[in-house]
Amino acid sequence: MPEVDFAPWRTRVDAALASALPSADQSPQRLHGAMRHAALDGGKRMRPLLVYATGTAFGADVASLDAPAVAVELIHAYSLVHDDLPAMDDDALRRGKPTVHIAFDEATAILAGDALQSLAFEQLTQAPLSADLRVAMLAELAQAAGVRGMCGGQALDIDATGGVAIDLPALQRLHAMKTGALIRASVRLGAIAAGAEAASRARLDTFADALGLAFQVRDDLLDVEGDSAALGKTAGKDAAQQKATFPALLGLDATRARLQQLATDMRDALAPLGPRADALAALARAAVERTH
């Protein structure tokens, strides 16, 4: 399988993010600076890359994908700002630099997260697509970010912290909401922009669901096996907080086996799409093999 160069898409979304975010020189400067701190200078950009990879695979013009790519990254950035707060995970390191509430203050971090979320939906309203497609994108992202997706998953994660007993189906549902919903939305936004047919969208959903779970399984393994310098965030936090994780529930060997099964599931889902899915397949491999 040919190597895929993601640098042009990363450069594109970074420029679009920098343009979408308010200048740190404009009032209120502290809030604007915190927003830029959260969203720029770091991150794998997995979610916007999924938008570009899916959309271009089905014929979308790349310019039509900038707004949804920016929107999903802004939602992701907001979620990390709030996730790191003392009331949540209470973390001091993110993407190799101080978390927003450490670099600024807790109140500013809350407001920055709120503003990033609002800006995400504003970006979708400006996508160069038909009104029907923009509304479909807004609905998709809202559902993925809300109680049936990321926020609901975070609530379940809080409930399962502190050594609370949880079984495998419940853990998988938790992460399908907390992590998987936004990853699935990233793929769906690209498919919406491209007007992908129903059969392909169903296959893409199967791929995205496996990818979301694989991303979290790998995250859990890295929290056990990685170090803070390489991860860019604090290692060992899951065990310290007695969080529900795949290694804690299954053990390391079974968790690694689960990750490999998910990699197979992703390959199988993409196989009928042929070479046009090469970029999606490369992102799947990166998620499974990543070291941070």
PDB file of N, CA and C in Angstrom, residues 42-109:
ATOM      1  N   GLY A  42       0.190  21.927  18.116  1.00  0.00           N
ATOM      2  CA  GLY A  42       0.211  20.578  18.688  1.00  0.00           C
ATOM      3  C   GLY A  42      -1.013  19.784  18.307  1.00  0.00           C
ATOM      4  N   GLY A  43      -0.967  18.509  18.613  1.00  0.00           N
ATOM      5  CA  GLY A  43      -2.087  17.644  18.298  1.00  0.00           C
ATOM      6  C   GLY A  43      -1.852  16.863  17.013  1.00  0.00           C
ATOM      7  N   LYS A  44      -2.454  15.697  16.956  1.00  0.00           N
ATOM      8  CA  LYS A  44      -2.268  14.817  15.795  1.00  0.00           C
ATOM      9  C   LYS A  44      -3.144  15.213  14.624  1.00  0.00           C
ATOM     10  N   ARG A  45      -4.176  16.008  14.870  1.00  0.00           N
ATOM     11  CA  ARG A  45      -5.137  16.418  13.830  1.00  0.00           C
ATOM     12  C   ARG A  45      -5.830  15.206  13.198  1.00  0.00           C
ATOM     13  N   MET A  46      -6.002  14.155  13.957  1.00  0.00           N
ATOM     14  CA  MET A  46      -6.630  12.938  13.440  1.00  0.00           C
ATOM     15  C   MET A  46      -8.029  13.221  12.890  1.00  0.00           C
ATOM     16  N   ARG A  47      -8.811  13.986  13.615  1.00  0.00           N
ATOM     17  CA  ARG A  47     -10.208  14.199  13.219  1.00  0.00           C
ATOM     18  C   ARG A  47     -10.336  15.026  11.947  1.00  0.00           C
ATOM     19  N   PRO A  48      -9.634  16.155  11.810  1.00  0.00           N
ATOM     20  CA  PRO A  48      -9.698  16.842  10.522  1.00  0.00           C
ATOM     21  C   PRO A  48      -9.128  16.020   9.377  1.00  0.00           C
ATOM     22  N   LEU A  49      -8.096  15.245   9.630  1.00  0.00           N
ATOM     23  CA  LEU A  49      -7.556  14.389   8.567  1.00  0.00           C
ATOM     24  C   LEU A  49      -8.595  13.376   8.101  1.00  0.00           C
ATOM     25  N   LEU A  50      -9.407  12.884   9.022  1.00  0.00           N
ATOM     26  CA  LEU A  50     -10.486  11.971   8.647  1.00  0.00           C
ATOM     27  C   LEU A  50     -11.516  12.665   7.760  1.00  0.00           C
ATOM     28  N   VAL A  51     -11.799  13.936   8.047  1.00  0.00           N
ATOM     29  CA  VAL A  51     -12.723  14.694   7.198  1.00  0.00           C
ATOM     30  C   VAL A  51     -12.163  14.780   5.778  1.00  0.00           C
ATOM     31  N   TYR A  52     -10.901  15.189   5.670  1.00  0.00           N
ATOM     32  CA  TYR A  52     -10.282  15.323   4.349  1.00  0.00           C
ATOM     33  C   TYR A  52     -10.181  13.976   3.634  1.00  0.00           C
ATOM     34  N   ALA A  53      -9.764  12.944   4.363  1.00  0.00           N
ATOM     35  CA  ALA A  53      -9.574  11.632   3.736  1.00  0.00           C
ATOM     36  C   ALA A  53     -10.890  11.066   3.219  1.00  0.00           C
ATOM     37  N   THR A  54     -11.953  11.220   3.992  1.00  0.00           N
ATOM     38  CA  THR A  54     -13.252  10.700   3.571  1.00  0.00           C
ATOM     39  C   THR A  54     -13.828  11.531   2.430  1.00  0.00           C
ATOM     40  N   GLY A  55     -13.818  12.824   2.600  1.00  0.00           N
ATOM     41  CA  GLY A  55     -14.416  13.689   1.589  1.00  0.00           C
ATOM     42  C   GLY A  55     -13.752  13.556   0.230  1.00  0.00           C
ATOM     43  N   THR A  56     -12.417  13.593   0.201  1.00  0.00           N
ATOM     44  CA  THR A  56     -11.724  13.495  -1.083  1.00  0.00           C
ATOM     45  C   THR A  56     -11.859  12.102  -1.685  1.00  0.00           C
ATOM     46  N   ALA A  57     -11.999  11.075  -0.857  1.00  0.00           N
ATOM     47  CA  ALA A  57     -12.195   9.715  -1.377  1.00  0.00           C
ATOM     48  C   ALA A  57     -13.464   9.614  -2.204  1.00  0.00           C
ATOM     49  N   PHE A  58     -14.456  10.447  -1.876  1.00  0.00           N
ATOM     50  CA  PHE A  58     -15.739  10.383  -2.574  1.00  0.00           C
ATOM     51  C   PHE A  58     -15.986  11.603  -3.454  1.00  0.00           C
ATOM     52  N   GLY A  59     -14.904  12.327  -3.756  1.00  0.00           N
ATOM     53  CA  GLY A  59     -14.990  13.352  -4.784  1.00  0.00           C
ATOM     54  C   GLY A  59     -15.267  14.767  -4.332  1.00  0.00           C
ATOM     55  N   ALA A  60     -15.232  15.042  -3.049  1.00  0.00           N
ATOM     56  CA  ALA A  60     -15.470  16.407  -2.585  1.00  0.00           C
ATOM     57  C   ALA A  60     -14.280  17.301  -2.909  1.00  0.00           C
ATOM     58  N   ASP A  61     -14.575  18.551  -3.238  1.00  0.00           N
ATOM     59  CA  ASP A  61     -13.518  19.541  -3.404  1.00  0.00           C
ATOM     60  C   ASP A  61     -12.914  19.846  -2.035  1.00  0.00           C
ATOM     61  N   VAL A  62     -11.600  19.926  -1.960  1.00  0.00           N
ATOM     62  CA  VAL A  62     -10.947  20.071  -0.661  1.00  0.00           C
ATOM     63  C   VAL A  62     -11.375  21.357   0.042  1.00  0.00           C
ATOM     64  N   ALA A  63     -11.690  22.402  -0.725  1.00  0.00           N
ATOM     65  CA  ALA A  63     -12.101  23.667  -0.104  1.00  0.00           C
ATOM     66  C   ALA A  63     -13.413  23.522   0.659  1.00  0.00           C
ATOM     67  N   SER A  64     -14.255  22.584   0.234  1.00  0.00           N
ATOM     68  CA  SER A  64     -15.528  22.375   0.932  1.00  0.00           C
ATOM     69  C   SER A  64     -15.342  21.626   2.241  1.00  0.00           C
ATOM     70  N   LEU A  65     -14.144  21.098   2.471  1.00  0.00           N
ATOM     71  CA  LEU A  65     -13.875  20.290   3.657  1.00  0.00           C
ATOM     72  C   LEU A  65     -13.180  21.081   4.763  1.00  0.00           C
ATOM     73  N   ASP A  66     -12.729  22.291   4.454  1.00  0.00           N
ATOM     74  CA  ASP A  66     -11.999  23.067   5.460  1.00  0.00           C
ATOM     75  C   ASP A  66     -12.872  23.377   6.677  1.00  0.00           C
ATOM     76  N   ALA A  67     -14.096  23.828   6.453  1.00  0.00           N
ATOM     77  CA  ALA A  67     -14.975  24.206   7.574  1.00  0.00           C
ATOM     78  C   ALA A  67     -15.278  23.022   8.484  1.00  0.00           C
ATOM     79  N   PRO A  68     -15.708  21.863   7.951  1.00  0.00           N
ATOM     80  CA  PRO A  68     -15.926  20.729   8.862  1.00  0.00           C
ATOM     81  C   PRO A  68     -14.648  20.235   9.515  1.00  0.00           C
ATOM     82  N   ALA A  69     -13.511  20.314   8.816  1.00  0.00           N
ATOM     83  CA  ALA A  69     -12.244  19.900   9.422  1.00  0.00           C
ATOM     84  C   ALA A  69     -11.903  20.793  10.613  1.00  0.00           C
ATOM     85  N   VAL A  70     -12.072  22.092  10.439  1.00  0.00           N
ATOM     86  CA  VAL A  70     -11.833  23.033  11.539  1.00  0.00           C
ATOM     87  C   VAL A  70     -12.828  22.796  12.667  1.00  0.00           C
ATOM     88  N   ALA A  71     -14.083  22.569  12.321  1.00  0.00           N
ATOM     89  CA  ALA A  71     -15.123  22.413  13.335  1.00  0.00           C
ATOM     90  C   ALA A  71     -14.854  21.223  14.251  1.00  0.00           C
ATOM     91  N   VAL A  72     -14.493  20.072  13.684  1.00  0.00           N
ATOM     92  CA  VAL A  72     -14.269  18.907  14.544  1.00  0.00           C
ATOM     93  C   VAL A  72     -13.039  19.102  15.421  1.00  0.00           C
ATOM     94  N   GLU A  73     -12.026  19.796  14.901  1.00  0.00           N
ATOM     95  CA  GLU A  73     -10.833  20.029  15.721  1.00  0.00           C
ATOM     96  C   GLU A  73     -11.138  21.012  16.851  1.00  0.00           C
ATOM     97  N   LEU A  74     -11.976  22.003  16.596  1.00  0.00           N
ATOM     98  CA  LEU A  74     -12.362  22.934  17.656  1.00  0.00           C
ATOM     99  C   LEU A  74     -13.175  22.237  18.742  1.00  0.00           C
ATOM    100  N   ILE A  75     -14.077  21.347  18.353  1.00  0.00           N
ATOM    101  CA  ILE A  75     -14.821  20.577  19.354  1.00  0.00           C
ATOM    102  C   ILE A  75     -13.866  19.703  20.159  1.00  0.00           C
ATOM    103  N   HIS A  76     -12.932  19.054  19.475  1.00  0.00           N
ATOM    104  CA  HIS A  76     -11.954  18.219  20.175  1.00  0.00           C
ATOM    105  C   HIS A  76     -11.126  19.061  21.149  1.00  0.00           C
ATOM    106  N   ALA A  77     -10.670  20.229  20.697  1.00  0.00           N
ATOM    107  CA  ALA A  77      -9.854  21.093  21.561  1.00  0.00           C
ATOM    108  C   ALA A  77     -10.644  21.549  22.780  1.00  0.00           C
ATOM    109  N   TYR A  78     -11.894  21.937  22.571  1.00  0.00           N
ATOM    110  CA  TYR A  78     -12.719  22.351  23.716  1.00  0.00           C
ATOM    111  C   TYR A  78     -12.873  21.211  24.717  1.00  0.00           C
ATOM    112  N   SER A  79     -13.076  20.000  24.212  1.00  0.00           N
ATOM    113  CA  SER A  79     -13.276  18.862  25.117  1.00  0.00           C
ATOM    114  C   SER A  79     -12.027  18.603  25.952  1.00  0.00           C
ATOM    115  N   LEU A  80     -10.855  18.799  25.359  1.00  0.00           N
ATOM    116  CA  LEU A  80      -9.609  18.587  26.104  1.00  0.00           C
ATOM    117  C   LEU A  80      -9.424  19.657  27.181  1.00  0.00           C
ATOM    118  N   VAL A  81      -9.770  20.897  26.852  1.00  0.00           N
ATOM    119  CA  VAL A  81      -9.656  21.983  27.839  1.00  0.00           C
ATOM    120  C   VAL A  81     -10.499  21.660  29.063  1.00  0.00           C
ATOM    121  N   HIS A  82     -11.745  21.256  28.840  1.00  0.00           N
ATOM    122  CA  HIS A  82     -12.629  20.949  29.963  1.00  0.00           C
ATOM    123  C   HIS A  82     -12.244  19.639  30.645  1.00  0.00           C
ATOM    124  N   ASP A  83     -11.779  18.656  29.881  1.00  0.00           N
ATOM    125  CA  ASP A  83     -11.374  17.376  30.451  1.00  0.00           C
ATOM    126  C   ASP A  83     -10.198  17.547  31.418  1.00  0.00           C
ATOM    127  N   ASP A  84      -9.323  18.512  31.138  1.00  0.00           N
ATOM    128  CA  ASP A  84      -8.129  18.714  31.962  1.00  0.00           C
ATOM    129  C   ASP A  84      -8.396  19.508  33.237  1.00  0.00           C
ATOM    130  N   LEU A  85      -9.590  20.085  33.368  1.00  0.00           N
ATOM    131  CA  LEU A  85      -9.883  20.940  34.518  1.00  0.00           C
ATOM    132  C   LEU A  85      -9.823  20.171  35.842  1.00  0.00           C
ATOM    133  N   PRO A  86      -9.562  20.866  36.948  1.00  0.00           N
ATOM    134  CA  PRO A  86      -9.522  20.198  38.257  1.00  0.00           C
ATOM    135  C   PRO A  86     -10.779  19.402  38.578  1.00  0.00           C
ATOM    136  N   ALA A  87     -11.933  19.845  38.121  1.00  0.00           N
ATOM    137  CA  ALA A  87     -13.180  19.133  38.396  1.00  0.00           C
ATOM    138  C   ALA A  87     -13.300  17.834  37.603  1.00  0.00           C
ATOM    139  N   MET A  88     -12.481  17.690  36.565  1.00  0.00           N
ATOM    140  CA  MET A  88     -12.507  16.491  35.722  1.00  0.00           C
ATOM    141  C   MET A  88     -11.258  15.658  36.012  1.00  0.00           C
ATOM    142  N   ASP A  89     -10.275  15.705  35.081  1.00  0.00           N
ATOM    143  CA  ASP A  89      -9.072  14.882  35.243  1.00  0.00           C
ATOM    144  C   ASP A  89      -7.955  15.588  36.006  1.00  0.00           C
ATOM    145  N   ASP A  90      -8.070  16.896  36.173  1.00  0.00           N
ATOM    146  CA  ASP A  90      -7.080  17.677  36.928  1.00  0.00           C
ATOM    147  C   ASP A  90      -5.664  17.422  36.407  1.00  0.00           C
ATOM    148  N   ASP A  91      -5.460  17.733  35.126  1.00  0.00           N
ATOM    149  CA  ASP A  91      -4.155  17.478  34.506  1.00  0.00           C
ATOM    150  C   ASP A  91      -3.436  18.785  34.215  1.00  0.00           C
ATOM    151  N   ALA A  92      -2.098  18.737  34.288  1.00  0.00           N
ATOM    152  CA  ALA A  92      -1.289  19.943  34.109  1.00  0.00           C
ATOM    153  C   ALA A  92      -0.559  19.980  32.783  1.00  0.00           C
ATOM    154  N   LEU A  93      -0.603  18.873  32.015  1.00  0.00           N
ATOM    155  CA  LEU A  93       0.180  18.781  30.782  1.00  0.00           C
ATOM    156  C   LEU A  93      -0.699  18.260  29.660  1.00  0.00           C
ATOM    157  N   ARG A  94      -0.643  18.938  28.502  1.00  0.00           N
ATOM    158  CA  ARG A  94      -1.400  18.525  27.330  1.00  0.00           C
ATOM    159  C   ARG A  94      -0.628  18.953  26.087  1.00  0.00           C
ATOM    160  N   ARG A  95      -0.422  18.018  25.162  1.00  0.00           N
ATOM    161  CA  ARG A  95       0.296  18.304  23.921  1.00  0.00           C
ATOM    162  C   ARG A  95       1.673  18.892  24.203  1.00  0.00           C
ATOM    163  N   GLY A  96       2.282  18.423  25.292  1.00  0.00           N
ATOM    164  CA  GLY A  96       3.635  18.820  25.625  1.00  0.00           C
ATOM    165  C   GLY A  96       3.771  20.211  26.225  1.00  0.00           C
ATOM    166  N   LYS A  97       2.659  20.824  26.600  1.00  0.00           N
ATOM    167  CA  LYS A  97       2.722  22.158  27.191  1.00  0.00           C
ATOM    168  C   LYS A  97       1.685  22.253  28.305  1.00  0.00           C
ATOM    169  N   PRO A  98       1.747  23.290  29.149  1.00  0.00           N
ATOM    170  CA  PRO A  98       0.792  23.391  30.256  1.00  0.00           C
ATOM    171  C   PRO A  98      -0.647  23.440  29.742  1.00  0.00           C
ATOM    172  N   THR A  99      -1.536  22.773  30.470  1.00  0.00           N
ATOM    173  CA  THR A  99      -2.949  22.832  30.116  1.00  0.00           C
ATOM    174  C   THR A  99      -3.454  24.270  30.260  1.00  0.00           C
ATOM    175  N   VAL A 100      -4.606  24.552  29.675  1.00  0.00           N
ATOM    176  CA  VAL A 100      -5.080  25.932  29.605  1.00  0.00           C
ATOM    177  C   VAL A 100      -5.312  26.521  30.991  1.00  0.00           C
ATOM    178  N   HIS A 101      -5.868  25.742  31.909  1.00  0.00           N
ATOM    179  CA  HIS A 101      -6.128  26.317  33.235  1.00  0.00           C
ATOM    180  C   HIS A 101      -4.844  26.556  34.019  1.00  0.00           C
ATOM    181  N   ILE A 102      -3.762  25.876  33.658  1.00  0.00           N
ATOM    182  CA  ILE A 102      -2.462  26.128  34.276  1.00  0.00           C
ATOM    183  C   ILE A 102      -1.799  27.348  33.631  1.00  0.00           C
ATOM    184  N   ALA A 103      -1.827  27.406  32.293  1.00  0.00           N
ATOM    185  CA  ALA A 103      -1.196  28.511  31.571  1.00  0.00           C
ATOM    186  C   ALA A 103      -1.937  29.830  31.784  1.00  0.00           C
ATOM    187  N   PHE A 104      -3.244  29.764  32.000  1.00  0.00           N
ATOM    188  CA  PHE A 104      -4.053  30.970  32.189  1.00  0.00           C
ATOM    189  C   PHE A 104      -4.680  30.914  33.586  1.00  0.00           C
ATOM    190  N   ASP A 105      -5.905  30.475  33.692  1.00  0.00           N
ATOM    191  CA  ASP A 105      -6.548  30.244  34.977  1.00  0.00           C
ATOM    192  C   ASP A 105      -7.806  29.438  34.713  1.00  0.00           C
ATOM    193  N   GLU A 106      -8.412  28.934  35.776  1.00  0.00           N
ATOM    194  CA  GLU A 106      -9.515  27.995  35.615  1.00  0.00           C
ATOM    195  C   GLU A 106     -10.734  28.646  34.963  1.00  0.00           C
ATOM    196  N   ALA A 107     -11.079  29.852  35.369  1.00  0.00           N
ATOM    197  CA  ALA A 107     -12.240  30.528  34.792  1.00  0.00           C
ATOM    198  C   ALA A 107     -12.037  30.780  33.302  1.00  0.00           C
ATOM    199  N   THR A 108     -10.837  31.210  32.933  1.00  0.00           N
ATOM    200  CA  THR A 108     -10.541  31.458  31.521  1.00  0.00           C
ATOM    201  C   THR A 108     -10.601  30.162  30.722  1.00  0.00           C
ATOM    202  N   ALA A 109     -10.146  29.066  31.323  1.00  0.00           N
ATOM    203  CA  ALA A 109     -10.199  27.778  30.634  1.00  0.00           C
ATOM    204  C   ALA A 109     -11.639  27.359  30.358  1.00  0.00           C
TER     205      ALA A 109
END
